[in-house]
Short mmCIF file of C-alpha atoms in Angstrom, two decimals:
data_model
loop_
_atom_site.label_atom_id
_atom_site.label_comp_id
_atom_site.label_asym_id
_atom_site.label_seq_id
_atom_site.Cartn_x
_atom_site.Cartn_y
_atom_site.Cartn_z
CA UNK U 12 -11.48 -1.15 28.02
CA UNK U 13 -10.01 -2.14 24.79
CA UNK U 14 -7.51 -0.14 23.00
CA UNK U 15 -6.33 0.14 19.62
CA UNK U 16 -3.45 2.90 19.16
CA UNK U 17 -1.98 3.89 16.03
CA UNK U 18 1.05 5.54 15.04
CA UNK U 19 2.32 7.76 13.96
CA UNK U 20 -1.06 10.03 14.44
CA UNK U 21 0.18 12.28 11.45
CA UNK U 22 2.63 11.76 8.71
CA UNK U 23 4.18 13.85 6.14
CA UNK U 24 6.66 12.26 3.07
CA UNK U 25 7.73 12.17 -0.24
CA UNK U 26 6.43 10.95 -3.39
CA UNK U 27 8.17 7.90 -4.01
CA UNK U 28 9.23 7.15 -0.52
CA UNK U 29 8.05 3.99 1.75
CA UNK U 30 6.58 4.38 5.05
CA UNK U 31 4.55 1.98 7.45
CA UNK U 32 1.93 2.49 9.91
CA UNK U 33 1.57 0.57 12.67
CA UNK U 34 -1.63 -0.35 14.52
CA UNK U 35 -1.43 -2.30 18.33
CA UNK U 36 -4.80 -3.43 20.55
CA UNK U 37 -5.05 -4.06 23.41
CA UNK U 38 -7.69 -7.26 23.32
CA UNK U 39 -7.81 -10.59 21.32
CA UNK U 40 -8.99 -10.19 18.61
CA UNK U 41 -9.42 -12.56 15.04
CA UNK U 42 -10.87 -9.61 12.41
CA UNK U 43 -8.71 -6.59 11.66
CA UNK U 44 -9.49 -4.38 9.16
CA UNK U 45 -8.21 -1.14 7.73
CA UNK U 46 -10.05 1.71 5.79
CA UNK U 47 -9.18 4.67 4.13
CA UNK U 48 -10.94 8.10 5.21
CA UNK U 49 -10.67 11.71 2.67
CA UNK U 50 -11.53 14.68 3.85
CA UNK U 51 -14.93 15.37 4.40
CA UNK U 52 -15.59 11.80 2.80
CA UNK U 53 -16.78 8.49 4.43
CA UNK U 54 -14.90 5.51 5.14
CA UNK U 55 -13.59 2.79 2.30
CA UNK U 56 -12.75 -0.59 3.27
CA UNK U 57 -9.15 -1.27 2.33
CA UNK U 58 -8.30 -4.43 3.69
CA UNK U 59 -9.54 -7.59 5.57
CA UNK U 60 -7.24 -9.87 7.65
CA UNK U 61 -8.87 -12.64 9.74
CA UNK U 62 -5.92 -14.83 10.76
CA UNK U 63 -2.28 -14.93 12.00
CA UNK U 64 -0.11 -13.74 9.56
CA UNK U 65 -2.51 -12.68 7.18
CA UNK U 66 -1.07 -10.67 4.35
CA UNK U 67 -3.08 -8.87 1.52
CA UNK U 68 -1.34 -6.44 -0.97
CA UNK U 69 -3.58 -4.04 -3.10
CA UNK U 70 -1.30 -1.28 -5.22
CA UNK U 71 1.20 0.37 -3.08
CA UNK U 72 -0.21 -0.64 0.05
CA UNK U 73 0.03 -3.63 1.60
CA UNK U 74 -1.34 -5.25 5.12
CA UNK U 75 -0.14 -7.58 7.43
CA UNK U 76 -1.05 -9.24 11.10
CA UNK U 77 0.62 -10.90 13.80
CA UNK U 78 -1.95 -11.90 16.10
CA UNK U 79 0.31 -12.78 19.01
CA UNK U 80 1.96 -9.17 19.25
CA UNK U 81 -1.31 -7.84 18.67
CA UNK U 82 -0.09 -5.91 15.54
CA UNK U 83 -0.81 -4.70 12.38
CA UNK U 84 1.04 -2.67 9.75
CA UNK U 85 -0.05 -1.01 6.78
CA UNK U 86 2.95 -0.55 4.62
CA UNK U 87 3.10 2.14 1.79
CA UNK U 88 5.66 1.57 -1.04
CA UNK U 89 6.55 4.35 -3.56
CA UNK U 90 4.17 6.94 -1.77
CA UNK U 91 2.03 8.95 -4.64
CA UNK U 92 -0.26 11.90 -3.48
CA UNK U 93 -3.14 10.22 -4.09
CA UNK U 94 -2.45 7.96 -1.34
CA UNK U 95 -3.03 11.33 1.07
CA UNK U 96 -5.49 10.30 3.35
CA UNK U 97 -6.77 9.45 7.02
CA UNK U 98 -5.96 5.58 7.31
CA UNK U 99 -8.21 3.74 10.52
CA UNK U 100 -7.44 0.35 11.76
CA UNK U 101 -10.17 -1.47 13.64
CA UNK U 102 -10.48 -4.14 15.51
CA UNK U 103 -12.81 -6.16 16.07
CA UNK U 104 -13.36 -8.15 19.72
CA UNK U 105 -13.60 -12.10 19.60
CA UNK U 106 -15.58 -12.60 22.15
CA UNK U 107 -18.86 -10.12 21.64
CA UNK U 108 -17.69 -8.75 18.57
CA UNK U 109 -17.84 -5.16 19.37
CA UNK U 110 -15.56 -3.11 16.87
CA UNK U 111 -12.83 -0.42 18.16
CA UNK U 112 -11.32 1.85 15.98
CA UNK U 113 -8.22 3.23 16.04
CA UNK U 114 -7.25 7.25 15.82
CA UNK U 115 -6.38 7.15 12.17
CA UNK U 116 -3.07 8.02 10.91
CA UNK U 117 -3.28 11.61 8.57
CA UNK U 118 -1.19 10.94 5.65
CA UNK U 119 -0.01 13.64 3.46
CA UNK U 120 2.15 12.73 0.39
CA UNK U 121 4.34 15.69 -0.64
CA UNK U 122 4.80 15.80 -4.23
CA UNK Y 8 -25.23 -1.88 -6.40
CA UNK Y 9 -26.69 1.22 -4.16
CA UNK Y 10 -24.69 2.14 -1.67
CA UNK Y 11 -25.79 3.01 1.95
CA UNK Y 12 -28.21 5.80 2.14
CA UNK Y 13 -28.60 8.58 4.81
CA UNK Y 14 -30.58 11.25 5.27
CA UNK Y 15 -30.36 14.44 6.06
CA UNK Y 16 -26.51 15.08 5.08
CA UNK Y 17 -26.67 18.07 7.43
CA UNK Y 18 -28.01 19.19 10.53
CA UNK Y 19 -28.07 22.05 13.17
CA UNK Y 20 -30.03 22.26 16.17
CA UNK Y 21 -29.95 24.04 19.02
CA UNK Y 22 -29.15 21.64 22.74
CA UNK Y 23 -31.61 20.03 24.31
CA UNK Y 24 -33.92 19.60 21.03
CA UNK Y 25 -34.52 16.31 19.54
CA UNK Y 26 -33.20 15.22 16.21
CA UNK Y 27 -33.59 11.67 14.12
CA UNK Y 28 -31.41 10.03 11.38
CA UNK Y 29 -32.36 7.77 8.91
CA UNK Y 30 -30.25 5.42 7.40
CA UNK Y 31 -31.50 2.75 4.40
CA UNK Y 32 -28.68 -0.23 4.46
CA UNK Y 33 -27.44 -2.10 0.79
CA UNK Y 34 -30.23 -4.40 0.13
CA UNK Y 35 -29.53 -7.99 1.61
CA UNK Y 36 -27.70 -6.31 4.86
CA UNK Y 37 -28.51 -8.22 7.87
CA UNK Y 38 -26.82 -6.10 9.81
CA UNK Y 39 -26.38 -2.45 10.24
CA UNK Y 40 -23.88 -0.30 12.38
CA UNK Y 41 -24.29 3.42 13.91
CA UNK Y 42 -21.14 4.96 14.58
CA UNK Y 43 -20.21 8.36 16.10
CA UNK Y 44 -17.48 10.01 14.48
CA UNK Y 45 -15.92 13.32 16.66
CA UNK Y 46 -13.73 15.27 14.48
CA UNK Y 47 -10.06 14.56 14.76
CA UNK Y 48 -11.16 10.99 15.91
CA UNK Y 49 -12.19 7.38 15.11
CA UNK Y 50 -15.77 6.52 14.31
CA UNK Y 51 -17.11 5.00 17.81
CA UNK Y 52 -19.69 2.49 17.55
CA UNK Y 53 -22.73 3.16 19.04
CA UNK Y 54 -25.45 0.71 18.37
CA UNK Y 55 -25.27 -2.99 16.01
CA UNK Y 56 -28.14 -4.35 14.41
CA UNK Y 57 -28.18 -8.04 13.00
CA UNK Y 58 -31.27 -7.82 11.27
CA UNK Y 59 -34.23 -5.83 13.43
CA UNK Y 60 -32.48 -7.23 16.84
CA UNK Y 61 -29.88 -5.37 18.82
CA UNK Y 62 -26.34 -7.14 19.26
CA UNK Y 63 -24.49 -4.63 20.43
CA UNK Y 64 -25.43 -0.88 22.12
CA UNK Y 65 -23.17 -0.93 25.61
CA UNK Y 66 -21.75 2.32 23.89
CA UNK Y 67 -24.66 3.96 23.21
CA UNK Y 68 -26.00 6.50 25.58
CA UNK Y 69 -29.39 5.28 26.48
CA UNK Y 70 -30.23 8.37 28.45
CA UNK Y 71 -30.50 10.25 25.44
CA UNK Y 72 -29.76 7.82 22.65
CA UNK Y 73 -32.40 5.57 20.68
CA UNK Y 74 -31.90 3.39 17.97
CA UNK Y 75 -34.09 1.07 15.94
CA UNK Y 76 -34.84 -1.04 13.00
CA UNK Y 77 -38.01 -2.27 12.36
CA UNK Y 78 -38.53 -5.02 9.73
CA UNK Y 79 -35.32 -5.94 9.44
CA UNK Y 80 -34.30 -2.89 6.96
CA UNK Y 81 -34.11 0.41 7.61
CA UNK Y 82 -33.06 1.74 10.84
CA UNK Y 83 -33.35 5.50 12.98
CA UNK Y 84 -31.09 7.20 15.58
CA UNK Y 85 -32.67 9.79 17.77
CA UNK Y 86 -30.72 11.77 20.39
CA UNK Y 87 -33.15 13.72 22.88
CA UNK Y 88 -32.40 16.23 24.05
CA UNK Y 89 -28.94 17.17 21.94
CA UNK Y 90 -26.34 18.19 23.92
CA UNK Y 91 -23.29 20.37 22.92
CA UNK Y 92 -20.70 17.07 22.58
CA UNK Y 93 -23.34 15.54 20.40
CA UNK Y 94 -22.02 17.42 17.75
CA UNK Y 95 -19.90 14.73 15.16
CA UNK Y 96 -20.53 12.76 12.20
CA UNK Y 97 -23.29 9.96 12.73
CA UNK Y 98 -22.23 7.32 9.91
CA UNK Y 99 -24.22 4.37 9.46
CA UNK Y 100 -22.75 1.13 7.73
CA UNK Y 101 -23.96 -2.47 6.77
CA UNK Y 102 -22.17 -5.87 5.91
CA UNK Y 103 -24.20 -8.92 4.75
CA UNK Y 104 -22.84 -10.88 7.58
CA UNK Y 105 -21.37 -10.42 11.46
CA UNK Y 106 -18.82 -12.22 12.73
CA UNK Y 107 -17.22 -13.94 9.68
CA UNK Y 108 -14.45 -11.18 8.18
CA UNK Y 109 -17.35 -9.32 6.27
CA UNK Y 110 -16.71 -6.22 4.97
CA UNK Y 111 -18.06 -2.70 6.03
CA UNK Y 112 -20.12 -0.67 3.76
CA UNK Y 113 -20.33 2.84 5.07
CA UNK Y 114 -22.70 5.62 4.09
CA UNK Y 115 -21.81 9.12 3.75
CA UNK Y 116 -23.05 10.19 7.10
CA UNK Y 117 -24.48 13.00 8.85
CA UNK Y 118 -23.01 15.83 10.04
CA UNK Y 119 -25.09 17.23 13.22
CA UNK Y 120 -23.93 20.37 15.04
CA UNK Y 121 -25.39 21.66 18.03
CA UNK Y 122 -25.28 24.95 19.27
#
C-alpha cells in the first residue's frame, strides 16, 4: 500500500521564523502537489510539481521535489500568522494514477 | 468562474439509513473526485470520474458505497446503510484534465454524522 508521511504532524513557531515540512512516499510517483486546509474550510491548491527537481515559490512558501529520495519540502520563510493552517501533500501514483494524501502538517504561527 | 458545488453542507442520520450527496463540478471538468475526509486526517479518495466513466473506485466500499455520474456532469454518492465510521467530510473536487499535473478544484464538502 502506498504511503505518504509527513512531518512534523503539528508545528508551533514564531512570526518571522523559517521552518520546513517535509513530505516522503512510499511509491513512484511524477505529480506531487500540496494544498493548504483552514479550519472548517476546504482544500486550496498551493502548488504543482511534476518533475525532478521541480521548484515553485509563491510568497513565503516555497516547494521543492527530489524524485529519487521520494521527497518533498514545503519551506516557510519569515512565518506570518496568516500562514496558520493544515498543509497536505499528495501524491499521486504513476502507474494508475490513484492519489494518496498525506496526514497534513497543523501549522500555528505564534505572533 | 463557479466553483464546485455541493449539496447539503450538513447532514445527520441515524446508522443503517441511507443518505446521497450531490456534487455539480466547474463547468468543462472531465473529471471529478470523491474523497473521504475523517477528522484529524487526510482526505481519502474514494471514487474518480473522467467524464461519466469510472477510473478509479478500489477505495471505495462497494458494499455500502455508490457513486455515479451520468452525462458526463454532475455526479451522486450514496452510502446505504450509514454506519457509525461513516461519519467525516465527503469533499468532492474536479480538474479539467487527469494525468497531466492538473490542478484540484475542491468544493466545500459535506459534513455527515451518524449517530
Amino acid at each position: 500500500e502506498l504511503k505518504v508521511e509527513q512531518n512534523p504532524l503539528f508545528l508551533s513557531m514564531q512570526e518571522g521564523k523559517n521552518y520546513t515540512i517535509y513530505c516522503n512516499y512510499s511509491t513512484t510517483s511524477d505529480r506531487l502537489y500540496w494544498y493548504r486546509q483552514d479550519p472548517g474550510k476546504s482544500l486550496e491548491s498551493l502548488f504543482v510539481l511534476l518533475s525532478n527537481g521541480a521548484v515553485k515559490q509563491e510568497g513565503r512558501l516555497m516547494a521543492s521535489l527530489d524524485t529519487k529520495a521520494r521527497l518533498s519540502t514545503l519551506h516557510i520563510t519569515a512565518a506570518v500568522h496568516d500562514l496558520s493552517a493544515t498543509y497536505f501533500c499528495a501524491v499521486a501514483r504513476k502507474i494508475g494514477n490513484q492519489f494518496y494524501f498525506g496526514t497534513g502538517t497543523s501549522l500555528t504561527v505564534i505572533p | 468562474e463557479a466553483g464546485v458545488a455541493q449539496s447539503p453542507r450538513y447532514k445527520i442520520i441515524e446508522k443503517r439509513q441511507s443518505v446521497a450527496f450531490w456534487c455539480n463540478p466547474i463547468s468543462g471538468h472531465a473529471t471529478l473526485y470523491w474523497y473521504q475526509q475523517i477528522l484529524g486526517q487526510g482526505p481519502k479518495l474514494l471514487i474518480q470520474f473522467q467524464n461519466n466513466g469510472v477510473v478509479d473506485d478500489s477505495q471505495l466500499p462497494k458494499d455500502r458505497f455508490s457513486a455515479e455520474r451520468l452525462k458526463g456532469v454532475d455526479s451522486t454518492l450514496k452510502i446505504q446503510p450509514a454506519k457509525l465510521e461513516d461519519s467525516a467530510v465527503y469533499l468532492c473536487a474536479s480538474s479539467s484534465l487527469a494525468g497531466k499535473g492538473e490542478t484540484q478544484y475542491f468544493g466545500p464538502g459535506t459534513r455527515l454524522l451518524v449517530l
